[in-house]
XYZ file of C-alpha atoms in Angstrom:
564
model
C -16.780 -36.289 -18.754
C -16.856 -35.112 -22.435
C -19.780 -34.724 -24.764
C -18.061 -37.156 -26.959
C -18.127 -39.609 -24.239
C -22.324 -39.628 -24.522
C -21.855 -40.272 -28.161
C -20.021 -44.033 -27.723
C -22.650 -45.317 -24.884
C -25.146 -46.963 -27.299
C -27.023 -47.318 -24.081
C -28.098 -43.567 -23.760
C -29.731 -43.556 -27.750
C -28.189 -40.290 -28.617
C -27.847 -38.976 -32.253
C -26.162 -35.918 -33.015
C -27.626 -33.535 -35.025
C -25.165 -30.798 -34.933
C -21.850 -29.063 -32.780
C -19.384 -31.713 -34.248
C -16.688 -29.549 -33.373
C -17.615 -28.648 -30.082
C -17.766 -32.311 -28.740
C -14.651 -31.899 -26.658
C -17.057 -29.713 -24.189
C -17.161 -31.138 -20.413
C -20.330 -32.101 -19.336
C -20.411 -30.952 -15.560
C -24.122 -31.837 -14.613
C -27.551 -32.770 -16.053
C -31.029 -30.717 -15.884
C -34.384 -31.723 -17.448
C -36.565 -29.017 -18.374
C -39.897 -27.978 -20.489
C -39.873 -23.987 -19.477
C -39.344 -21.502 -21.980
C -36.537 -19.482 -19.949
C -34.537 -21.936 -17.550
C -31.629 -19.378 -17.261
C -32.573 -19.138 -13.557
C -31.375 -22.647 -12.936
C -28.610 -22.784 -15.047
C -24.607 -22.356 -13.930
C -22.748 -23.650 -16.975
C -21.807 -26.755 -17.976
C -25.042 -28.841 -18.243
C -26.336 -30.954 -20.440
C -30.292 -29.892 -20.676
C -32.399 -32.621 -21.165
C -35.827 -31.507 -23.166
C -39.261 -32.967 -24.157
C -39.660 -29.871 -26.352
C -43.348 -29.207 -24.396
C -42.128 -25.389 -24.536
C -42.126 -25.189 -28.214
C -45.273 -23.677 -29.128
C -44.432 -22.265 -32.711
C -40.996 -22.052 -34.738
C -39.910 -18.702 -33.625
C -39.089 -19.795 -30.052
C -36.531 -21.987 -30.447
C -34.150 -19.171 -31.295
C -34.740 -17.322 -27.656
C -34.303 -20.683 -26.328
C -30.975 -21.812 -28.011
C -29.810 -18.217 -26.710
C -30.631 -18.256 -23.036
C -28.499 -21.990 -23.057
C -25.809 -20.542 -24.912
C -25.198 -17.032 -23.010
C -25.470 -19.730 -19.491
C -22.714 -21.823 -20.796
C -24.482 -25.071 -20.930
C -22.208 -27.751 -22.844
C -25.129 -29.346 -24.921
C -28.806 -29.894 -25.680
C -30.838 -33.214 -25.644
C -34.071 -33.048 -27.151
C -36.513 -35.774 -26.904
C -38.336 -37.596 -30.053
C -41.163 -38.829 -27.870
C -43.692 -36.045 -28.395
C -42.828 -34.556 -31.927
C -41.163 -37.179 -33.508
C -38.052 -35.404 -35.509
C -36.611 -32.615 -34.402
C -37.703 -29.314 -36.056
C -35.479 -27.602 -38.164
C -35.997 -24.172 -36.477
C -34.385 -25.889 -33.355
C -31.650 -27.186 -34.981
C -30.869 -23.831 -36.885
C -30.784 -22.299 -33.902
C -28.395 -24.103 -32.204
C -26.215 -24.040 -34.744
C -26.339 -20.561 -34.897
C -25.374 -20.152 -30.890
C -22.428 -23.206 -32.062
C -24.972 -25.103 -29.314
C -24.334 -28.931 -29.944
C -28.007 -30.542 -30.154
C -28.585 -34.410 -29.865
C -31.811 -36.142 -30.530
C -32.695 -38.621 -27.730
C -34.509 -41.645 -29.360
C -38.159 -42.202 -27.803
C -36.911 -45.854 -26.248
C -34.881 -44.096 -23.837
C -35.901 -42.413 -20.821
C -34.373 -39.427 -19.713
C -33.769 -40.916 -16.163
C -31.459 -43.454 -17.990
C -29.041 -40.473 -19.109
C -29.493 -38.463 -16.146
C -28.367 -41.633 -13.977
C -25.211 -42.415 -16.107
C -24.240 -38.618 -16.241
C -24.541 -38.346 -12.591
C -22.660 -40.985 -11.591
C -19.927 -40.318 -14.257
C -19.312 -36.811 -12.875
C -19.558 -37.536 -9.244
C -17.146 -40.282 -9.362
C -14.759 -37.915 -11.156
C -15.325 -35.291 -8.175
C -15.429 -37.870 -5.389
C -11.684 -39.282 -6.935
C -9.639 -35.773 -7.198
C -11.532 -34.193 -4.366
C -9.405 -35.296 -1.846
C -6.377 -34.807 -3.486
C -6.871 -31.532 -4.518
C -7.919 -30.201 -0.896
C -4.368 -31.556 0.487
C -2.768 -30.224 -2.232
C -4.291 -26.627 -2.078
C -3.502 -26.920 2.150
C 0.255 -27.665 1.010
C 0.233 -24.784 -1.355
C -0.980 -22.651 0.977
C 1.753 -23.440 3.512
C 4.523 -23.275 0.939
C 3.282 -19.848 -0.746
C 5.514 -16.954 -1.981
C 6.571 -16.198 1.242
C 8.654 -19.370 1.870
C 10.494 -18.818 -2.003
C 8.580 -17.257 -4.626
C 6.264 -18.093 -7.006
C 8.852 -21.377 -8.148
C 7.621 -23.192 -4.769
C 4.048 -22.807 -6.167
C 4.571 -24.015 -9.774
C 7.313 -26.702 -8.541
C 4.284 -28.360 -6.548
C 2.111 -28.412 -9.389
C 4.510 -29.831 -11.431
C 5.604 -32.643 -9.229
C 1.711 -33.135 -7.667
C -0.583 -32.495 -10.274
C 1.832 -33.129 -13.419
C 1.387 -29.526 -14.654
C 4.038 -27.276 -16.291
C 3.166 -23.838 -15.493
C 4.529 -20.440 -16.117
C 4.095 -16.934 -15.119
C 4.503 -14.061 -17.627
C 4.230 -10.599 -17.910
C 1.858 -8.728 -20.063
C 4.718 -8.443 -22.766
C 5.451 -12.144 -22.460
C 8.496 -11.866 -20.285
C 9.159 -15.183 -18.350
C 8.729 -14.198 -14.472
C 8.525 -17.737 -12.562
C 8.616 -21.229 -14.195
C 9.131 -24.571 -12.977
C 11.813 -26.835 -15.609
C 12.490 -25.377 -18.927
C 11.487 -22.247 -19.962
C 8.880 -20.481 -22.738
C 10.725 -20.214 -25.943
C 10.114 -15.687 -26.255
C 8.159 -15.966 -29.042
C 5.744 -18.591 -27.449
C 5.678 -16.575 -24.490
C 4.572 -13.155 -26.371
C 1.737 -15.117 -28.399
C 0.212 -16.459 -25.046
C 0.510 -13.035 -23.651
C -0.616 -11.667 -26.491
C -3.681 -13.913 -26.560
C -4.600 -13.373 -22.862
C -4.870 -9.650 -23.868
C -7.155 -9.493 -26.428
C -9.243 -12.404 -24.775
C -9.286 -9.790 -21.734
C -10.220 -7.060 -23.770
C -13.056 -8.475 -25.567
C -14.507 -9.331 -21.940
C -14.266 -13.168 -22.143
C -13.566 -14.928 -18.499
C -10.607 -16.844 -17.707
C -9.062 -19.253 -18.189
C -8.551 -18.687 -21.796
C -7.566 -21.641 -23.931
C -5.114 -21.878 -26.815
C -4.079 -24.657 -29.659
C -0.091 -23.940 -30.315
C 2.205 -26.104 -31.943
C 0.246 -29.385 -31.106
C -0.195 -28.013 -27.469
C -2.993 -26.601 -25.175
C -2.352 -23.811 -23.077
C -4.898 -22.545 -20.277
C -4.372 -18.881 -19.363
C -5.602 -17.793 -15.949
C -5.516 -14.095 -15.138
C -3.398 -13.021 -11.911
C -4.990 -9.975 -10.314
C -3.663 -7.671 -7.739
C -5.349 -8.357 -4.486
C -3.121 -7.719 -2.481
C -2.785 -4.800 0.336
C -1.164 -2.781 -2.053
C -4.024 -2.937 -4.671
C -5.193 -0.122 -6.047
C -9.364 -0.292 -5.654
C -11.390 -2.177 -8.166
C -10.867 -0.721 -11.606
C -13.923 0.936 -13.246
C -12.753 -0.309 -16.637
C -10.401 -3.105 -17.750
C -8.348 -0.778 -19.949
C -7.040 0.387 -16.148
C -5.380 -2.930 -15.764
C -5.151 -4.851 -18.889
C -1.596 -4.011 -19.390
C -0.427 -4.764 -16.125
C -1.855 -7.573 -14.689
C 0.057 -10.614 -14.777
C -0.707 -14.249 -16.283
C -0.411 -17.955 -14.972
C 0.120 -20.281 -18.120
C -0.226 -23.625 -17.618
C -0.171 -26.471 -20.426
C -3.179 -28.384 -20.062
C -6.701 -28.097 -21.433
C -8.641 -26.777 -18.362
C -12.206 -27.226 -19.981
C -12.567 -30.612 -18.978
C -11.442 -30.060 -15.159
C -13.817 -30.547 -12.153
C -14.565 -27.474 -10.182
C -12.277 -28.497 -7.654
C -9.169 -28.328 -9.404
C -10.251 -25.112 -11.319
C -10.586 -24.069 -7.437
C -7.236 -25.036 -6.644
C -5.421 -23.011 -9.455
C -7.248 -19.973 -8.812
C -5.887 -20.138 -5.375
C -2.469 -20.417 -7.036
C -3.114 -17.396 -8.980
C -4.002 -15.756 -5.550
C -0.741 -16.806 -4.091
C 1.452 -15.339 -6.634
C -0.418 -11.959 -6.697
C 1.270 -11.946 -3.252
C 4.716 -12.146 -5.003
C 2.554 -9.449 -7.156
C 2.157 -7.124 -4.163
C 5.823 -7.437 -2.622
C 7.451 -6.309 -6.232
C 5.294 -3.674 -6.198
C 5.789 -2.128 -2.543
C 9.393 -2.812 -3.066
C 9.301 -0.327 -6.566
C 7.664 2.637 -3.640
C 11.211 3.701 -2.935
C 12.586 3.912 -6.692
C 9.371 5.594 -7.696
C 9.962 8.410 -5.252
C 13.740 8.851 -6.349
C 12.325 9.460 -9.901
C 9.296 11.619 -8.770
C 11.692 13.804 -6.447
C 14.608 14.431 -9.277
C 11.765 15.183 -12.541
C 10.143 17.676 -10.018
C 13.374 19.385 -9.468
C 14.088 19.180 -13.025
C 10.690 20.652 -13.897
C 11.251 23.522 -11.530
C 14.492 24.358 -12.733
C 16.379 23.523 -9.882
C 19.802 24.471 -9.723
C 22.267 21.688 -11.111
C 24.150 21.245 -7.830
C 20.753 20.323 -6.078
C 19.826 17.878 -8.867
C 23.064 16.285 -8.976
C 22.669 16.201 -5.019
C 19.712 13.858 -5.602
C 21.187 11.885 -8.486
C 23.996 10.715 -6.062
C 21.360 9.589 -3.569
C 19.279 7.646 -6.560
C 22.409 6.227 -8.302
C 23.319 3.739 -5.291
C 19.961 2.610 -5.259
C 19.415 1.789 -8.819
C 23.202 0.416 -9.217
C 24.689 -0.945 -5.781
C 28.165 -1.116 -5.898
C 28.839 1.761 -8.516
C 32.327 3.405 -7.974
C 31.636 6.259 -10.658
C 28.417 8.675 -11.246
C 26.591 6.841 -14.157
C 25.223 7.730 -17.052
C 21.203 8.925 -17.716
C 18.614 8.439 -20.044
C 15.319 9.638 -19.937
C 12.506 7.576 -21.495
C 8.724 8.877 -22.037
C 5.681 7.164 -22.667
C 2.071 7.774 -22.681
C -0.555 5.277 -23.016
C -3.886 6.912 -24.705
C -7.510 5.526 -25.373
C -10.202 6.646 -27.955
C -12.716 8.445 -25.777
C -16.351 8.553 -26.243
C -19.710 9.311 -24.332
C -20.089 5.718 -23.458
C -16.453 4.655 -21.947
C -15.227 6.783 -19.017
C -12.093 8.563 -18.808
C -9.226 6.095 -17.945
C -6.044 7.685 -15.905
C -3.525 6.946 -18.458
C -0.343 8.122 -16.042
C -0.058 5.113 -13.719
C -1.100 2.629 -16.558
C 1.740 3.876 -18.708
C 4.420 3.623 -15.358
C 3.855 0.366 -14.806
C 3.686 -0.426 -18.196
C 7.249 1.634 -18.717
C 8.588 -0.262 -15.900
C 8.032 -3.672 -17.490
C 9.170 -2.689 -20.839
C 12.425 -1.116 -19.650
C 13.569 -5.009 -18.434
C 15.556 -6.821 -20.479
C 13.182 -9.118 -22.307
C 15.512 -12.237 -22.169
C 15.461 -11.523 -18.282
C 13.764 -13.759 -15.939
C 12.382 -13.108 -12.363
C 10.545 -10.630 -10.790
C 13.278 -8.520 -9.545
C 14.903 -7.888 -13.096
C 13.108 -4.133 -12.740
C 15.202 -3.010 -9.198
C 17.385 -0.725 -11.879
C 14.414 1.401 -12.910
C 12.827 4.520 -11.760
C 9.839 5.655 -13.214
C 7.488 8.486 -12.580
C 4.091 9.781 -13.658
C 3.162 13.221 -14.512
C -0.027 13.674 -15.592
C -0.828 11.388 -18.629
C 2.993 10.795 -19.195
C 5.185 8.122 -17.786
C 9.046 9.232 -17.209
C 11.867 7.055 -16.617
C 15.408 7.535 -15.575
C 17.237 5.222 -16.584
C 21.179 4.861 -15.176
C 23.645 3.901 -17.528
C 27.126 2.229 -16.019
C 30.292 4.242 -17.410
C 31.652 2.630 -19.897
C 35.194 1.095 -18.631
C 38.532 3.539 -19.977
C 40.833 2.051 -23.130
C 43.667 -0.366 -22.309
C 45.659 1.725 -24.617
C 45.765 5.316 -26.033
C 45.245 4.158 -29.835
C 42.135 2.867 -28.860
C 38.886 5.056 -29.402
C 37.161 6.270 -25.750
C 34.073 3.970 -24.515
C 30.718 4.833 -24.418
C 27.733 3.662 -22.300
C 25.756 1.479 -23.982
C 22.003 2.798 -23.938
C 18.799 2.216 -24.772
C 17.989 2.352 -28.495
C 13.918 3.107 -29.335
C 14.324 0.884 -32.582
C 14.835 -2.008 -30.540
C 13.137 -1.287 -27.507
C 9.511 -2.436 -28.579
C 10.447 -4.967 -30.758
C 9.912 -7.915 -28.569
C 6.650 -6.507 -27.130
C 4.790 -4.737 -29.707
C 3.002 -8.014 -30.757
C 1.682 -8.602 -27.300
C 0.909 -4.975 -26.209
C -0.855 -4.171 -29.694
C -3.528 -7.363 -28.647
C -4.084 -5.425 -25.026
C -4.431 -1.557 -26.615
C -6.982 -3.431 -29.234
C -8.398 -1.010 -31.414
C -9.409 1.877 -28.952
C -5.403 1.906 -27.398
C -1.962 3.708 -28.746
C 1.327 3.801 -27.169
C 3.880 6.081 -27.946
C 7.395 6.439 -26.677
C 10.486 8.524 -26.782
C 14.336 8.158 -25.691
C 17.028 10.967 -25.097
C 20.655 10.773 -25.683
C 22.747 9.661 -22.783
C 23.864 12.305 -20.521
C 26.460 12.405 -17.930
C 25.363 15.473 -15.629
C 22.700 17.020 -14.019
C 22.899 19.961 -16.379
C 21.629 17.531 -19.352
C 19.144 15.973 -17.625
C 16.541 18.960 -18.296
C 17.732 18.778 -22.190
C 17.073 14.789 -21.883
C 14.079 15.617 -20.733
C 12.375 18.066 -23.248
C 14.436 15.516 -25.809
C 12.614 12.471 -25.002
C 9.118 14.386 -25.186
C 10.056 15.664 -28.951
C 10.764 12.011 -29.482
C 7.508 10.634 -28.100
C 5.796 13.459 -30.548
C 7.826 12.382 -33.550
C 6.596 8.796 -32.557
C 2.725 9.783 -32.074
C 2.703 11.180 -35.766
C 3.370 7.694 -37.063
C 0.647 5.098 -37.735
C 0.050 1.892 -35.364
C -1.090 1.204 -32.159
C 3.006 1.075 -30.612
C 5.492 3.285 -31.869
C 8.440 4.812 -30.589
C 11.086 7.029 -31.605
C 14.789 8.062 -30.417
C 16.524 11.393 -29.887
C 18.802 10.653 -32.991
C 15.294 11.083 -35.586
C 15.169 14.716 -34.353
C 18.286 16.352 -35.785
C 15.693 17.329 -38.751
C 14.657 20.134 -36.614
C 14.556 19.714 -32.806
C 18.543 19.617 -32.767
C 18.780 22.231 -35.341
C 16.485 24.986 -33.563
C 19.417 26.639 -32.022
C 21.591 27.208 -35.401
C 18.562 29.003 -37.265
C 19.409 32.646 -37.770
C 17.341 35.261 -35.795
C 15.844 37.173 -38.531
C 14.738 34.012 -40.201
C 12.995 32.772 -36.863
C 11.596 35.911 -37.071
C 10.158 35.949 -40.459
C 8.980 32.080 -39.803
C 7.075 32.567 -36.577
C 5.501 35.856 -37.416
C 3.938 34.696 -40.936
C 2.526 32.111 -38.743
C 1.472 33.595 -35.415
C 1.221 37.130 -36.053
C -2.194 36.436 -37.439
C -3.325 34.604 -34.466
C -1.743 36.988 -31.916
C -3.752 39.825 -34.033
C -7.132 38.216 -33.591
C -6.826 37.172 -30.057
C -6.110 40.930 -28.984
C -8.463 42.197 -30.759
C -11.169 39.325 -29.691
C -9.705 37.445 -26.570
C -10.421 34.164 -28.674
C -6.933 32.424 -27.039
C -6.438 30.820 -30.704
C -2.793 30.685 -29.200
C -3.161 28.731 -26.097
C -5.581 26.360 -28.425
C -3.158 25.557 -30.541
C -0.744 24.815 -28.205
C -2.806 22.480 -26.008
C -4.002 20.918 -29.788
C -0.326 19.929 -30.665
C 0.573 18.903 -27.045
C -2.809 16.289 -27.332
C -1.174 15.483 -30.597
C -4.550 16.350 -32.423
C -6.898 14.609 -30.132
C -10.305 16.646 -30.437
C -11.489 14.883 -27.247
C -8.305 15.038 -25.225
C -7.777 18.787 -26.341
C -11.176 20.190 -25.501
C -11.187 18.125 -21.930
C -7.845 20.387 -20.848
C -9.625 23.389 -22.400
C -12.649 22.787 -20.652
C -14.646 23.109 -24.100
C -16.975 21.782 -26.029
C -15.782 19.417 -29.048
C -17.871 21.748 -31.108
C -16.136 25.228 -29.729
C -12.827 23.640 -30.343
C -13.392 22.944 -33.965
C -14.631 26.433 -34.318
C -11.443 27.601 -32.827
C -9.050 24.891 -34.862
C -11.226 26.286 -37.798
C -10.702 29.889 -37.204
C -6.512 29.128 -37.013
C -6.678 27.599 -40.433
C -8.730 30.770 -41.885
C -6.127 33.127 -40.708
C -3.038 31.204 -41.984
C -3.806 29.325 -44.513
C -3.044 25.997 -43.015
C -4.559 22.911 -42.376
C -3.917 20.974 -39.173
C -4.789 17.614 -40.482
C -1.879 17.695 -42.653
C 1.483 16.483 -40.445
C 3.768 19.196 -42.628
C 1.422 21.978 -40.851
C 1.206 20.649 -37.210
C 5.278 20.610 -37.670
C 5.775 24.176 -39.146
C 3.322 25.058 -36.050
C 5.248 23.637 -33.554
C 8.043 24.876 -34.553
C 6.829 27.967 -34.453
C 5.610 27.892 -31.181
C 9.131 26.348 -29.855
C 11.060 29.477 -31.662
C 8.713 32.271 -30.428
């Protein structure tokens, strides 16, 4: 039952003193107390009745209201029999904590209110429990193993008249019963879920949009392939699915909430199956990446690509083109927050980003192979070779590829909510290459593009290979004498200082630029105290007359190191 229903019953003698906007809260029980701290006896959702015997002085009101609000109490009802009018201090304290407050007329016994609430709540639970238990049994016997999450969602629709959808953290629909969600609505729901998760709010989260109410339930991977319990919500927030239900779960009885929690566990089984199916593709990507990074012969890389192509593009008659995409997720680190292993986070997120946002279902990522190396996630994306032109007069077609400026368009808003104010996603995209010989260059190209993206403001940034023409792609065409003069002017003072003092300024500069100017990550990489790092960077600036907080000077150092 809802609080509003209590006011509609004149026999209960209740008068609202504050919290009118919270009257849709659900009452799950009733408790009478005059303890100053009744928290040990509260489980949430109660209507608390009190005669105010605990109120000895005005200062007692604030902690009492705070305790009730923290425990999730639905409302407080204070009797007027002892003190007459309810003290203003209590009214103000309840208002500050958004706790609805009722005055109970002195002619009404608390027993009358208790009996009414218990009768109403018990009746609702008894009427719903048998049906819920039966539905839970049917769901458990018709779970994902018998047809995927759509089977479970269909039962929710037919038996409980609930429309529900499974969404990825980017808002892509993975499963649904009936009409699909409009993409912008799905992205908004995903963004709200991510924002609520980052603030530590417990699900289900409620959201009103377009006159409809949605309840959002987290789906956490708890199957046999799940990782150990995360130490930090940032390790999972960008990869967990969610269940969006078109209903207001705030007034549901506990049994129905338990049923929906069971549904999320069944869908987590599907998530576990999908992750297990990605193992082969991840291993292929890891093998190719290791060959490329260790300078293996092109013939060896080509042989590995021939193995990967049938897995990623079954039925393909000719060798595909390939693109490389590099992504990095970075979190601000402080003494109060533990370091996050960002490689697996970026890997799972990149696998999701590379799926066409318009495609539904959990199988849409079967043609994406993503590895991770350190903090980077590296995707090997196959592109089917374009068909030959019908006539000689037609220009040759090219393989369609990924474009950095559109890759993140559909997912930028929800991911920004998940990254909150302490995370960044940067992404770089290479040009398409058609052979193993070009793969090493494509990897470097994607990494350079990601660094360009990292120099831009914003939580979610991407750059493509075409944006590198201003510097990286021009380096081979710079005359040797210009190269020598440019690098000597910037780097010779640092080399001379390193020879005389063994100060390691050049390695420090390389690490600082590779960490995109992050003091904490660079210090961690070099095993230095941040103050020592700041001293070295200050010495670099002093010797060269440059300022490493300026993008132009960072770029000059970057080019000098590349050309040296």
